[in-house]
mmCIF file of C-alpha atoms and ligand atoms in Angstrom:
data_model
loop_
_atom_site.group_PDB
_atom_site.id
_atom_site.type_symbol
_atom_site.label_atom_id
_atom_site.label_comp_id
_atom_site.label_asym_id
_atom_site.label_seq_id
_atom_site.Cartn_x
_atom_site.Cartn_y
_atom_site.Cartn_z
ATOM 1 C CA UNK A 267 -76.240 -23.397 110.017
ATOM 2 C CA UNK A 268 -74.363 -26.668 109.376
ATOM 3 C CA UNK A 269 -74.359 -29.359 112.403
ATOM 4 C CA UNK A 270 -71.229 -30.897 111.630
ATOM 5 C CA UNK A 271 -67.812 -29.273 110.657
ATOM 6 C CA UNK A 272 -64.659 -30.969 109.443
ATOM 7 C CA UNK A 273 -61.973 -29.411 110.180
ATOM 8 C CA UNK A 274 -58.083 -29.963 110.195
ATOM 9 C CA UNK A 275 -56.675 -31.207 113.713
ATOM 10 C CA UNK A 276 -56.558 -28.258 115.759
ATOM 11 C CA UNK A 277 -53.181 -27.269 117.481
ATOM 12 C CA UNK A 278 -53.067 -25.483 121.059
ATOM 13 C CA UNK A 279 -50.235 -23.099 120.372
ATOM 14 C CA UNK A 280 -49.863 -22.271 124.399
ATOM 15 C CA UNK A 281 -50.345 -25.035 126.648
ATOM 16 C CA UNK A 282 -49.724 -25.812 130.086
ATOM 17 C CA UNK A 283 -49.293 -29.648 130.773
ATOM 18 C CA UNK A 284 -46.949 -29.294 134.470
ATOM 19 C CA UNK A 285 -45.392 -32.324 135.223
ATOM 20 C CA UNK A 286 -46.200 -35.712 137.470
ATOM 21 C CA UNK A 287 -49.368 -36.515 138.922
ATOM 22 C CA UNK A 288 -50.927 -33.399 137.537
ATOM 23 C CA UNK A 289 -49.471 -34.023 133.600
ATOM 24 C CA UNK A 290 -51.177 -37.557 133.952
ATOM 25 C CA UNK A 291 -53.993 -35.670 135.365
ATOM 26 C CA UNK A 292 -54.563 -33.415 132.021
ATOM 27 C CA UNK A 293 -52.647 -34.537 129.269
ATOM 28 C CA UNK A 294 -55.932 -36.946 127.752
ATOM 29 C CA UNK A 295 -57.815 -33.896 127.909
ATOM 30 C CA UNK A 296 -55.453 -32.225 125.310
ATOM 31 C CA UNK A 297 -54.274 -35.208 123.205
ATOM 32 C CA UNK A 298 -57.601 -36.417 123.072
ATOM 33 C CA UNK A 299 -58.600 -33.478 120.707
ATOM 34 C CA UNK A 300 -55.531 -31.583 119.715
ATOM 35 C CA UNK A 301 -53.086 -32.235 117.121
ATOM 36 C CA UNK A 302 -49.938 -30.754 118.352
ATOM 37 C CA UNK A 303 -49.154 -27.881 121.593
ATOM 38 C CA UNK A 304 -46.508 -25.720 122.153
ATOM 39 C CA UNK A 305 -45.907 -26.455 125.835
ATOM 40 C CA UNK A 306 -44.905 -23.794 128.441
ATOM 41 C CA UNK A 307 -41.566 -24.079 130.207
ATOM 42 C CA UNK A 308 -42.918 -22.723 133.764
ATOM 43 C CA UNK A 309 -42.252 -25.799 135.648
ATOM 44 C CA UNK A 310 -40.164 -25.468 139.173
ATOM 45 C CA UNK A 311 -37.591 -25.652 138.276
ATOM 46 C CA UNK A 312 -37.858 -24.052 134.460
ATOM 47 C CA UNK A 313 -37.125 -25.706 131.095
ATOM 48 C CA UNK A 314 -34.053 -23.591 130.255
ATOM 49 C CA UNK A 315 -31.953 -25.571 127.926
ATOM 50 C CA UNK A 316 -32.546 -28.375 125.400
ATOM 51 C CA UNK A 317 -31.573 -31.006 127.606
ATOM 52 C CA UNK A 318 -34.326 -30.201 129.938
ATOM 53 C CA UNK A 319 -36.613 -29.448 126.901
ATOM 54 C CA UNK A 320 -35.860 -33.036 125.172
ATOM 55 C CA UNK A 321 -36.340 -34.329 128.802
ATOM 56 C CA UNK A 322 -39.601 -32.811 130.140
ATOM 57 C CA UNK A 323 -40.687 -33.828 126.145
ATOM 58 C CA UNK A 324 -39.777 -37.596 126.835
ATOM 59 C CA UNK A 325 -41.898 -37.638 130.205
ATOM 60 C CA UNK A 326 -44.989 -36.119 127.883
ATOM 61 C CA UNK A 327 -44.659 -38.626 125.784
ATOM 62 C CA UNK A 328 -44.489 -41.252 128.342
ATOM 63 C CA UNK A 329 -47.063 -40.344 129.601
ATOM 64 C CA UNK A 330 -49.843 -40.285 126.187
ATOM 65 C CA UNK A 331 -53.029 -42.719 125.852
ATOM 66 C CA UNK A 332 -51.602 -44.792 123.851
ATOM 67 C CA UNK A 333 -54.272 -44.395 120.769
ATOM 68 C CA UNK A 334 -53.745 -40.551 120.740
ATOM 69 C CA UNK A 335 -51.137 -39.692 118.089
ATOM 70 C CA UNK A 336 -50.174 -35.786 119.670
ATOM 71 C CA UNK A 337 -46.963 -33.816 119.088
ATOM 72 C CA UNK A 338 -45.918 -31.508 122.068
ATOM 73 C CA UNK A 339 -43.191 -28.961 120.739
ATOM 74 C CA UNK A 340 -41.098 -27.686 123.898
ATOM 75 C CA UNK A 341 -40.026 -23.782 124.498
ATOM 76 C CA UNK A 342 -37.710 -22.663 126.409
ATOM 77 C CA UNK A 343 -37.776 -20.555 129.872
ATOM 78 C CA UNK A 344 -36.037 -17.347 128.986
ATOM 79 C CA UNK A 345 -34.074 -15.993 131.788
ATOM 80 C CA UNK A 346 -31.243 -13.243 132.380
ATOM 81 C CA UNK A 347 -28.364 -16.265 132.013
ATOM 82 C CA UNK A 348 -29.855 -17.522 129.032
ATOM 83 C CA UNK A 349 -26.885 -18.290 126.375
ATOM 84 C CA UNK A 350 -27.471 -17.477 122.861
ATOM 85 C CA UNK A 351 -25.247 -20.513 121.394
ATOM 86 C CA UNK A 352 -27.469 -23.125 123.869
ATOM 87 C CA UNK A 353 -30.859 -21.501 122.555
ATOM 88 C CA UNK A 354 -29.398 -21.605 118.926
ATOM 89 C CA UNK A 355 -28.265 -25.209 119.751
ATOM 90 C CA UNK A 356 -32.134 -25.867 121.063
ATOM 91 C CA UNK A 357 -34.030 -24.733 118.370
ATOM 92 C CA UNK A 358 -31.600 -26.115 115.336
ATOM 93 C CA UNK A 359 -31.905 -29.710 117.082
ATOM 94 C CA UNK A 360 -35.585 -29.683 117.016
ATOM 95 C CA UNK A 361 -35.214 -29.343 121.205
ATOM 96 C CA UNK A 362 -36.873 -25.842 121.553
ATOM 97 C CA UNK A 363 -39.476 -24.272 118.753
ATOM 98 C CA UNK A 364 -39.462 -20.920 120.965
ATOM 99 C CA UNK A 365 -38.536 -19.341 123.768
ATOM 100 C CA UNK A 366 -40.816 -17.851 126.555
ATOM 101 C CA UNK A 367 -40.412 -14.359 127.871
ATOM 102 C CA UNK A 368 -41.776 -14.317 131.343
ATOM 103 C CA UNK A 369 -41.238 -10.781 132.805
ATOM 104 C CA UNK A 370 -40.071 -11.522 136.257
ATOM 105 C CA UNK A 371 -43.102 -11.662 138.812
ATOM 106 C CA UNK A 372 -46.028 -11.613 136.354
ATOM 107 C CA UNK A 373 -47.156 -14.934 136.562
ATOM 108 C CA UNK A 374 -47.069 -18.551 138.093
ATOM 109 C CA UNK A 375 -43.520 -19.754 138.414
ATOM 110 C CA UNK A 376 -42.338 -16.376 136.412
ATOM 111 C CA UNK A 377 -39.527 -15.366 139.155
ATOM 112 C CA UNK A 378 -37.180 -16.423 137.194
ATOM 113 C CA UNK A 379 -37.890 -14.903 134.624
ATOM 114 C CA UNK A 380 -36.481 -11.305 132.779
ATOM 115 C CA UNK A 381 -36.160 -8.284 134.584
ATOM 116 C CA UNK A 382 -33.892 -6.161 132.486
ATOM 117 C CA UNK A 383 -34.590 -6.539 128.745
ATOM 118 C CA UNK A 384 -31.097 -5.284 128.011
ATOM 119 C CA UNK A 385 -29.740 -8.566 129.975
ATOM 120 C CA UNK A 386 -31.262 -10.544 126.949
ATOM 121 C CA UNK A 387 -30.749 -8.738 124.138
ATOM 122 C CA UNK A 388 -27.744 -10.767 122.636
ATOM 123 C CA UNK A 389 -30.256 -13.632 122.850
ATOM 124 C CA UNK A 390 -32.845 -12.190 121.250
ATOM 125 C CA UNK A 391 -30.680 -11.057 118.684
ATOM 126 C CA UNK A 392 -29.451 -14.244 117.673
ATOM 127 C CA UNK A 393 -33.132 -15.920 117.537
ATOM 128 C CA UNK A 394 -34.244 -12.757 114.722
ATOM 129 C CA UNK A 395 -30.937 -14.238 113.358
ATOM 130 C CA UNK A 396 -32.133 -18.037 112.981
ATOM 131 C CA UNK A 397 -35.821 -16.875 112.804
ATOM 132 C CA UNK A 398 -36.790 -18.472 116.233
ATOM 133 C CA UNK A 399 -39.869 -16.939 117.791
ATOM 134 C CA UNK A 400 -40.127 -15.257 120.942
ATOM 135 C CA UNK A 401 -43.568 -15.943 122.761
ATOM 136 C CA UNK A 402 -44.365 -13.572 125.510
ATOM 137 C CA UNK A 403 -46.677 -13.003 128.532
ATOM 138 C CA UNK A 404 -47.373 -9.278 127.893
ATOM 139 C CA UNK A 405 -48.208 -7.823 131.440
ATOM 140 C CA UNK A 406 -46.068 -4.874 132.949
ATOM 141 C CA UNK A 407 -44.811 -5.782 136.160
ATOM 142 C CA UNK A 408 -44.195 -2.408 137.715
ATOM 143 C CA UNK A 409 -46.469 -2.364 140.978
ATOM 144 C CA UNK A 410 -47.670 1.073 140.386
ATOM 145 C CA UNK A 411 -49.299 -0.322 137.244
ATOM 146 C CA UNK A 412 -53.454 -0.639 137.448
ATOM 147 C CA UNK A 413 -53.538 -4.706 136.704
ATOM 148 C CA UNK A 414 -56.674 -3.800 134.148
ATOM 149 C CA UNK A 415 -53.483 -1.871 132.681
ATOM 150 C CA UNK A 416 -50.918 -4.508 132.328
ATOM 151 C CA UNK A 417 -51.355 -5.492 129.107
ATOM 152 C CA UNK A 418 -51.411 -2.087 127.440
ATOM 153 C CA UNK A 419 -48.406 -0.675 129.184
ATOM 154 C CA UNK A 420 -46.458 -3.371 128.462
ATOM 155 C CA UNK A 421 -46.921 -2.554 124.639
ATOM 156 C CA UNK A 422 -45.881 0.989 125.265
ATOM 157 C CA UNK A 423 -42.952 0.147 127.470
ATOM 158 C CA UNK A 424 -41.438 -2.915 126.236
ATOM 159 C CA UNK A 425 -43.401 -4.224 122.993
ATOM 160 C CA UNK A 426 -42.562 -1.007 120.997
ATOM 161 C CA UNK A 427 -39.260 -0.548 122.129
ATOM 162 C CA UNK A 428 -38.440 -4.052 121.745
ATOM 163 C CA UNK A 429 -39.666 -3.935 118.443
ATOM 164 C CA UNK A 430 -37.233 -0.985 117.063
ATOM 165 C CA UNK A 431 -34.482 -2.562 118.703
ATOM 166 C CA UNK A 432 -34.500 -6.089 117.095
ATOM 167 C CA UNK A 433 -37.589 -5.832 114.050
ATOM 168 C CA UNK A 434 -36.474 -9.163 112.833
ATOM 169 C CA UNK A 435 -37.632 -10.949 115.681
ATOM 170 C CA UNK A 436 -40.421 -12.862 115.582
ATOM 171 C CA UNK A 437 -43.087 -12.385 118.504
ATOM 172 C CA UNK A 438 -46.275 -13.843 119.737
ATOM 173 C CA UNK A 439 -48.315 -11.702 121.634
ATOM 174 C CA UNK A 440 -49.165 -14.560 123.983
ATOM 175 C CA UNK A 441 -53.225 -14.331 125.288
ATOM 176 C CA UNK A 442 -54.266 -11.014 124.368
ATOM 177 C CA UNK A 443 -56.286 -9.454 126.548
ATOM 178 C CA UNK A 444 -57.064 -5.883 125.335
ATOM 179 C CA UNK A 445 -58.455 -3.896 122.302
ATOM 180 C CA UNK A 446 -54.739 -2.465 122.551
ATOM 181 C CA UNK A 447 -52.744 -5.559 122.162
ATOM 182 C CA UNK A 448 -55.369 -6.562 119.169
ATOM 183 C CA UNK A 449 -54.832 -3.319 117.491
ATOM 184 C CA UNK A 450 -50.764 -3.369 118.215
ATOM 185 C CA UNK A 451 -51.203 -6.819 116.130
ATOM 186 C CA UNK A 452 -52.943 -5.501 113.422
ATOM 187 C CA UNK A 453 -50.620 -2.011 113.008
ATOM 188 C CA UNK A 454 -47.642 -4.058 113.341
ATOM 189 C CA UNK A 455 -47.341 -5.277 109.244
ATOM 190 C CA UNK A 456 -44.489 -8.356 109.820
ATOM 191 C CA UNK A 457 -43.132 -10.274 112.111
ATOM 192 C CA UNK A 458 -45.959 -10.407 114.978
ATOM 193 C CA UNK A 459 -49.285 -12.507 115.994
ATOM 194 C CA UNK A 460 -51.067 -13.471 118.941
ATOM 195 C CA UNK A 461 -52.732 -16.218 120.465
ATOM 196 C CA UNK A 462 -56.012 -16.057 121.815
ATOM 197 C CA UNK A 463 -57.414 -17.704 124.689
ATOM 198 C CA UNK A 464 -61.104 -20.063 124.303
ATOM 199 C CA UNK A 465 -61.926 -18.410 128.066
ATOM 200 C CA UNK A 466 -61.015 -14.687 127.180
ATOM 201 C CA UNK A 467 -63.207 -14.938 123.806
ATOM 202 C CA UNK A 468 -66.307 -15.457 126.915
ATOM 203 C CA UNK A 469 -64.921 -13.441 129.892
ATOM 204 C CA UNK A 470 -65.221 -10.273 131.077
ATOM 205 C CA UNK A 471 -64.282 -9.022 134.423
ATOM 206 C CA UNK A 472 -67.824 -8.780 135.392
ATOM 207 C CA UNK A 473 -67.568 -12.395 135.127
ATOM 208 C CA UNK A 474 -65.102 -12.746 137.600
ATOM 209 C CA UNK A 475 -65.859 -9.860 140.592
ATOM 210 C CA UNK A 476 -69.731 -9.448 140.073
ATOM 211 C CA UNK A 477 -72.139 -10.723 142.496
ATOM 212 C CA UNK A 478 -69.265 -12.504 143.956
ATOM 213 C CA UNK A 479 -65.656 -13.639 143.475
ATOM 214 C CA UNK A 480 -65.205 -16.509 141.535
ATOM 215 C CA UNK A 481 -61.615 -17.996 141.830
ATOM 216 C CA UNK A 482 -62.206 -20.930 138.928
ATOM 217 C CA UNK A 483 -62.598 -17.130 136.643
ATOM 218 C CA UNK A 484 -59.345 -15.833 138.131
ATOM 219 C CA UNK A 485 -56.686 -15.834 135.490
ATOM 220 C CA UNK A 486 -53.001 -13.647 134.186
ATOM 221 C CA UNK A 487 -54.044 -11.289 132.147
ATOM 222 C CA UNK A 488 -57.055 -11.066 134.122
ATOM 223 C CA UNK A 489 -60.250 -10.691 132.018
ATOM 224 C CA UNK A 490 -60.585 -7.348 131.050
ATOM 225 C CA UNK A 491 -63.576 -4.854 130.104
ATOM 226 C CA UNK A 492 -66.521 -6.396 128.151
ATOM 227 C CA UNK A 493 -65.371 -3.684 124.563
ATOM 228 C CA UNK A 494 -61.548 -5.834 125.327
ATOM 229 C CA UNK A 495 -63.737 -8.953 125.015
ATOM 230 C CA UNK A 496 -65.529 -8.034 121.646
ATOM 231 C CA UNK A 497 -61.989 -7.220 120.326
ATOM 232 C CA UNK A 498 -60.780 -10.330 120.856
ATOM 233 C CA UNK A 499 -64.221 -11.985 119.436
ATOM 234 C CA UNK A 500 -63.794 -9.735 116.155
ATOM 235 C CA UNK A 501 -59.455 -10.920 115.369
ATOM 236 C CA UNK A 502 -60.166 -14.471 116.474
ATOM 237 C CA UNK A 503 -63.441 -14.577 113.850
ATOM 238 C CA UNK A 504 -61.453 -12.173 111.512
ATOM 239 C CA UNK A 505 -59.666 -14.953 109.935
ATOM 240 C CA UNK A 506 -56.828 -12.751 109.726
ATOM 241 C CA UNK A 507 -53.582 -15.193 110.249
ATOM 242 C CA UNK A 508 -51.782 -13.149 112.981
ATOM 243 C CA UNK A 509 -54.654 -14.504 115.871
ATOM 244 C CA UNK A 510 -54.672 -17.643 116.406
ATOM 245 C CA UNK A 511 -55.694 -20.130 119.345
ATOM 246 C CA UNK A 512 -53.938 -21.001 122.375
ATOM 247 C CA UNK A 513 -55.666 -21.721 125.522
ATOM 248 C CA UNK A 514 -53.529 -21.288 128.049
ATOM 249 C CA UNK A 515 -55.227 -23.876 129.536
ATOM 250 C CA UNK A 516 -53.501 -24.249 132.478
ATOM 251 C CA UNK A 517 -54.263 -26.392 135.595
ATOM 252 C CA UNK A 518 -54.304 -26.367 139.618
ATOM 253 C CA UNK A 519 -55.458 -28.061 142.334
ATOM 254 C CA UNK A 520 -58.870 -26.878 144.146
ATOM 255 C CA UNK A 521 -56.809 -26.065 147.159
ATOM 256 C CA UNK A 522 -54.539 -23.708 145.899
ATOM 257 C CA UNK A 523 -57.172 -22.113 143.441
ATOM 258 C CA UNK A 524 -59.575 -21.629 146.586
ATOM 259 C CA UNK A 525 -57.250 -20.116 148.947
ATOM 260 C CA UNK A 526 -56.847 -16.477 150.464
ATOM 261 C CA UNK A 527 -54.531 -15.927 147.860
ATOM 262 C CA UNK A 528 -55.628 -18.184 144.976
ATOM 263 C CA UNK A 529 -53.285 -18.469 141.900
ATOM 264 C CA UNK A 530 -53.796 -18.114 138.438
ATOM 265 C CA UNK A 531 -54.944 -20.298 135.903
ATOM 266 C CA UNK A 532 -57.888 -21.520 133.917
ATOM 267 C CA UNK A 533 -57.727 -25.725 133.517
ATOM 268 C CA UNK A 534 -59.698 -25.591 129.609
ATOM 269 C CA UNK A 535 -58.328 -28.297 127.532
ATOM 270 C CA UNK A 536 -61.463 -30.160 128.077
ATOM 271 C CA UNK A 537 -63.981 -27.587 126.880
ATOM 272 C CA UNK A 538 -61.920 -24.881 124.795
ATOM 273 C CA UNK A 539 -62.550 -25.987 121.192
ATOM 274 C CA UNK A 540 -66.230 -26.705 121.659
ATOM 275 C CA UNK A 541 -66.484 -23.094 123.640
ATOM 276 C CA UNK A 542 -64.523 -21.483 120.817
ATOM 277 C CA UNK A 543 -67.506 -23.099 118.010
ATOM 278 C CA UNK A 544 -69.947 -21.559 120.425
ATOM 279 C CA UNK A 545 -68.162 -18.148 119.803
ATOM 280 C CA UNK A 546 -67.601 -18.288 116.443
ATOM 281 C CA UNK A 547 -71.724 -19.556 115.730
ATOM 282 C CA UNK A 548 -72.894 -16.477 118.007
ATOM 283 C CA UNK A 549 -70.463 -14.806 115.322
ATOM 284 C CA UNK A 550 -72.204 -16.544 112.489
ATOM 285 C CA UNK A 551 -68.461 -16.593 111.361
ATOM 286 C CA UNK A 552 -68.546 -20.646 111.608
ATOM 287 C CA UNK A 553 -66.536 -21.511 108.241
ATOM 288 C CA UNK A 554 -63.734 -18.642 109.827
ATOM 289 C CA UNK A 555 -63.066 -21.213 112.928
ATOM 290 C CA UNK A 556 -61.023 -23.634 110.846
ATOM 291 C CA UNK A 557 -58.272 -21.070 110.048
ATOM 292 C CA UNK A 558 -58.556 -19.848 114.037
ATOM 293 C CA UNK A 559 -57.982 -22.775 115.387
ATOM 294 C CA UNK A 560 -56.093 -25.224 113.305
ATOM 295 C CA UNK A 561 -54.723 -23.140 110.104
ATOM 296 C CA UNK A 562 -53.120 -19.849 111.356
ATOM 297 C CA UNK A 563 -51.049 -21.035 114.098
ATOM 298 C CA UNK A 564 -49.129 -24.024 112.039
ATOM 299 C CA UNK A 565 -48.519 -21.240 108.892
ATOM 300 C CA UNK A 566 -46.671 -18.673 111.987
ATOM 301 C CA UNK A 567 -44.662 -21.494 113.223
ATOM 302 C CA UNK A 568 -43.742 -22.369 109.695
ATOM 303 C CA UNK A 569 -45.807 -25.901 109.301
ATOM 304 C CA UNK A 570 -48.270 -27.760 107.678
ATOM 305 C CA UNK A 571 -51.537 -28.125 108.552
ATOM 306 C CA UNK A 572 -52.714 -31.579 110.659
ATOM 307 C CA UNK A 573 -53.089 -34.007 107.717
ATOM 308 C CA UNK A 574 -55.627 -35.782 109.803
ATOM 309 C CA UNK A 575 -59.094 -34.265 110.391
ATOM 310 C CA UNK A 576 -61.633 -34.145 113.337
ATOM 311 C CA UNK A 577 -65.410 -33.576 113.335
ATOM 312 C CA UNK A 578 -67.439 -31.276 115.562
ATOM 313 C CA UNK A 579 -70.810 -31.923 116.163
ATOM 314 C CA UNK A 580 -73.465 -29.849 116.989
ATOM 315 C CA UNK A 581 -76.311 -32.126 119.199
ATOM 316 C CA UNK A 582 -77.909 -32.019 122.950
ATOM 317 C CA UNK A 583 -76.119 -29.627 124.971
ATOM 318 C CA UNK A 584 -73.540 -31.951 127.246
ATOM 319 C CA UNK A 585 -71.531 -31.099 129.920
ATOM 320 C CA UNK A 586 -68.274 -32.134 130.515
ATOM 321 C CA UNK A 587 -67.077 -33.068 134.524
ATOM 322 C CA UNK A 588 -66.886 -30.210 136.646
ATOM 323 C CA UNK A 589 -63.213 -31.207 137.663
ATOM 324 C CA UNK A 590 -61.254 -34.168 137.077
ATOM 325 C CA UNK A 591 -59.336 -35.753 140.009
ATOM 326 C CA UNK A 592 -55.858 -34.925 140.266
ATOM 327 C CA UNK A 593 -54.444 -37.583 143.271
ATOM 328 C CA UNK A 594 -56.363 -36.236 146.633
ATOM 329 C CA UNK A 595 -56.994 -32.602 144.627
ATOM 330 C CA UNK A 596 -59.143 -31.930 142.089
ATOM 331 C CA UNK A 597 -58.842 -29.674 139.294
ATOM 332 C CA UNK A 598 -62.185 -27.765 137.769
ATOM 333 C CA UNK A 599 -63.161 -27.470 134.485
ATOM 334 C CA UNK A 600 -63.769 -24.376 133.063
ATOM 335 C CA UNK A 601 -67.075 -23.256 132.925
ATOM 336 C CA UNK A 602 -67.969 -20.862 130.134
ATOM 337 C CA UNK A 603 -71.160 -20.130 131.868
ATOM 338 C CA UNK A 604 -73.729 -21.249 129.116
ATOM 339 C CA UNK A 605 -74.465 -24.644 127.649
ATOM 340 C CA UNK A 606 -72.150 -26.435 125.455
ATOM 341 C CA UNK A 607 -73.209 -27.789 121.680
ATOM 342 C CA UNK A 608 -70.747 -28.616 120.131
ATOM 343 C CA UNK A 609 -68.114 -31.551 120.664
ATOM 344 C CA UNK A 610 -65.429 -33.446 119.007
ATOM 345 C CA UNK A 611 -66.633 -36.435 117.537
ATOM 346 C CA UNK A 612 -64.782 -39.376 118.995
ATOM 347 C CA UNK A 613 -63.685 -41.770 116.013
ATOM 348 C CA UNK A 614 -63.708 -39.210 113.200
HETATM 349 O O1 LIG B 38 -53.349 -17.659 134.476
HETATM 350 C C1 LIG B 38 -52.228 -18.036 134.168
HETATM 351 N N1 LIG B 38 -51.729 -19.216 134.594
HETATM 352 N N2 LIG B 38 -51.468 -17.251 133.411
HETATM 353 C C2 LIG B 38 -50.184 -17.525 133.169
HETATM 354 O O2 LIG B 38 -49.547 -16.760 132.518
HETATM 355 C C3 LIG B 38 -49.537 -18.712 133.774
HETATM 356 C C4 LIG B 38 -50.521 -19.735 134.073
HETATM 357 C C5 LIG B 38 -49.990 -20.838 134.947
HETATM 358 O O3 LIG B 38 -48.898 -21.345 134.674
HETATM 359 O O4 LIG B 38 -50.686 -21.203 135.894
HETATM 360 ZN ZN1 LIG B 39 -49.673 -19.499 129.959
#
């Protein structure tokens, strides 16, 4: 087993970064060992057209260490007043690289988001047109739905009929969850990948609920059964291009995590690469991580690889802060529940 891998920059193709206090808060964490992110539009309120998108992209760049070189590309909050000619406008300016389908009431900040499919279809239409892909958060909302279930019906309801209504669009399957969504992926011969989260490659629900709750585990899609889990552990060490990494990674404060009704959301920038080596050693699939994390993603979105290069390390397990201090609030790290090897190497 090698102790040292060089590897092209990795890109987080799903990222969370908020705004403010909290973007100052997390954005070193990310920049510090990632390349590039596509950066999700759920702020309050949303990113919905390319002057908020070149906006909320000035204030990340504002607000970079100034020795990290990191690219954030923006997306754009899909909702049922969404205009084809701005989203056109976004993505041929450079503004938007994607747009985000949040089915309304699935998620943080996702009120806003689609109810009615039908309400978007002229948009959606026009991205298959210009080849602009649409990254969505695959949960049914439907009450009556099991949550354990979201994922799956989803596919059945919306993915598949979506699918034979505009095949030209291009779709991420954004943090698959289930053996289903994996095997829709891999069934589904053009147009369609998925990203994969570090913390859903080590979760299963038993994580979360057994023995006791643990609200740092809690995230949308919940963790699902441990056979979901080994699905996603067999496509992310596959090296098949359609899975590739994005960690979702996505911050709150202590306070509203540990509440009566905590939210949702997993803060991993910190931690996910080096728990993603730890996955893929365990896999013995080790020379497979490259294309998971730093290859697959930039050939989907249509780009290069990083030119530059990091080194992970394999040494003394370390451990990285248990949270990181957010103004009064605090914001924990995820922990992956075993010890960590591997780390970036600083000045690689
Ligand atoms: O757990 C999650 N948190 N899942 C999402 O889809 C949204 C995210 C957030 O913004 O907090
Ligand atoms: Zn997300």
């Amino acid at each position: 087993m090698p102790d040292r891998l060089l590897l092209r920059r990795p890109d987080d193709w799903h990222l969370h970064l908020r705004d403010g206090a909290m973007m100052q808060a997390v954005l070193p964490h990310s920049a510090a060992r990632f390349g590039r992110a596509l950066v999700m539009p759920n702020l309050v309120p949303p990113v919905r057209t390319a002057a908020d998108a070149r906006a909320y992209r000035q204030r990340i760049l504002a607000a970079l260490p100034h020795d990290t070189r990191f690219a954030p590309f923006m997306t754009l909050y899909l909702t049922e007043d969404t205009d084809p000619d701005e989203v056109a406008l976004a993505h041929a300016s450079g503004a938007a690289l994607a747009v985000k389908l949040y089915p309304a009431g699935a998620t943080t900040n996702s009120h806003a988001g689609v109810r009615d499919l039908d309400a978007v279809r002229p948009v959606l239409e026009r991205m298959a047109e210009i080849g602009m892909p649409l990254c969505i958060h695959g949960e049914a909302t439907d009450p009556d739905v099991d949550i354990f279930d979201r994922e799956a019906v989803f596919i059945d309801r919306v993915l598949r009929p979506l699918r034979r209504r505009v095949p030209d669009l291009r779709i991420v399957l954004e943090h698959v969850t289930t053996q289903d969504g994996v095997d829709f992926v891999r069934d589904t011969p053009r147009h369609l990948a998925a990203t994969i989260t570090a913390h859903h490659l080590v979760l299963n629900r038993n994580a979360l609920l057994a023995g006791g709750i643990r609200p740092h585990l809690y995230c949308n899609p919940v963790a699902k059964r441990e056979r979901h889990r080994l699905a996603l552990v067999e496509a992310a060490v596959s090296g098949d291009r359609r899975f590739f990494l994005g960690t979702d990674s996505a911050p709150h404060p202590d306070s509203a995590k540990l509440s009566p009704c905590g939210c949702a959301g997993l803060f991993t920038a910190p931690v996910a690469l080096s728990v993603c080596a730890a996955i893929f050693e365990a896999a013995r699939q080790l020379p497979r991580l490259e294309a998971f994390v730093s290859l697959n993603g930039a050939a989907f979105y249509g780009m290069a690889p990083s030119a530059d290069r990091i080194a992970l390390v394999r040494g003394e397990a370390w451990s990285p802060p248990a949270a990181i201090p957010c103004g009064e609030d605090r914001v924990t790290v995820f922990d992956p529940g075993f010890p960590l090897h591997w780390r970036v190497e600083e000045s690689a």
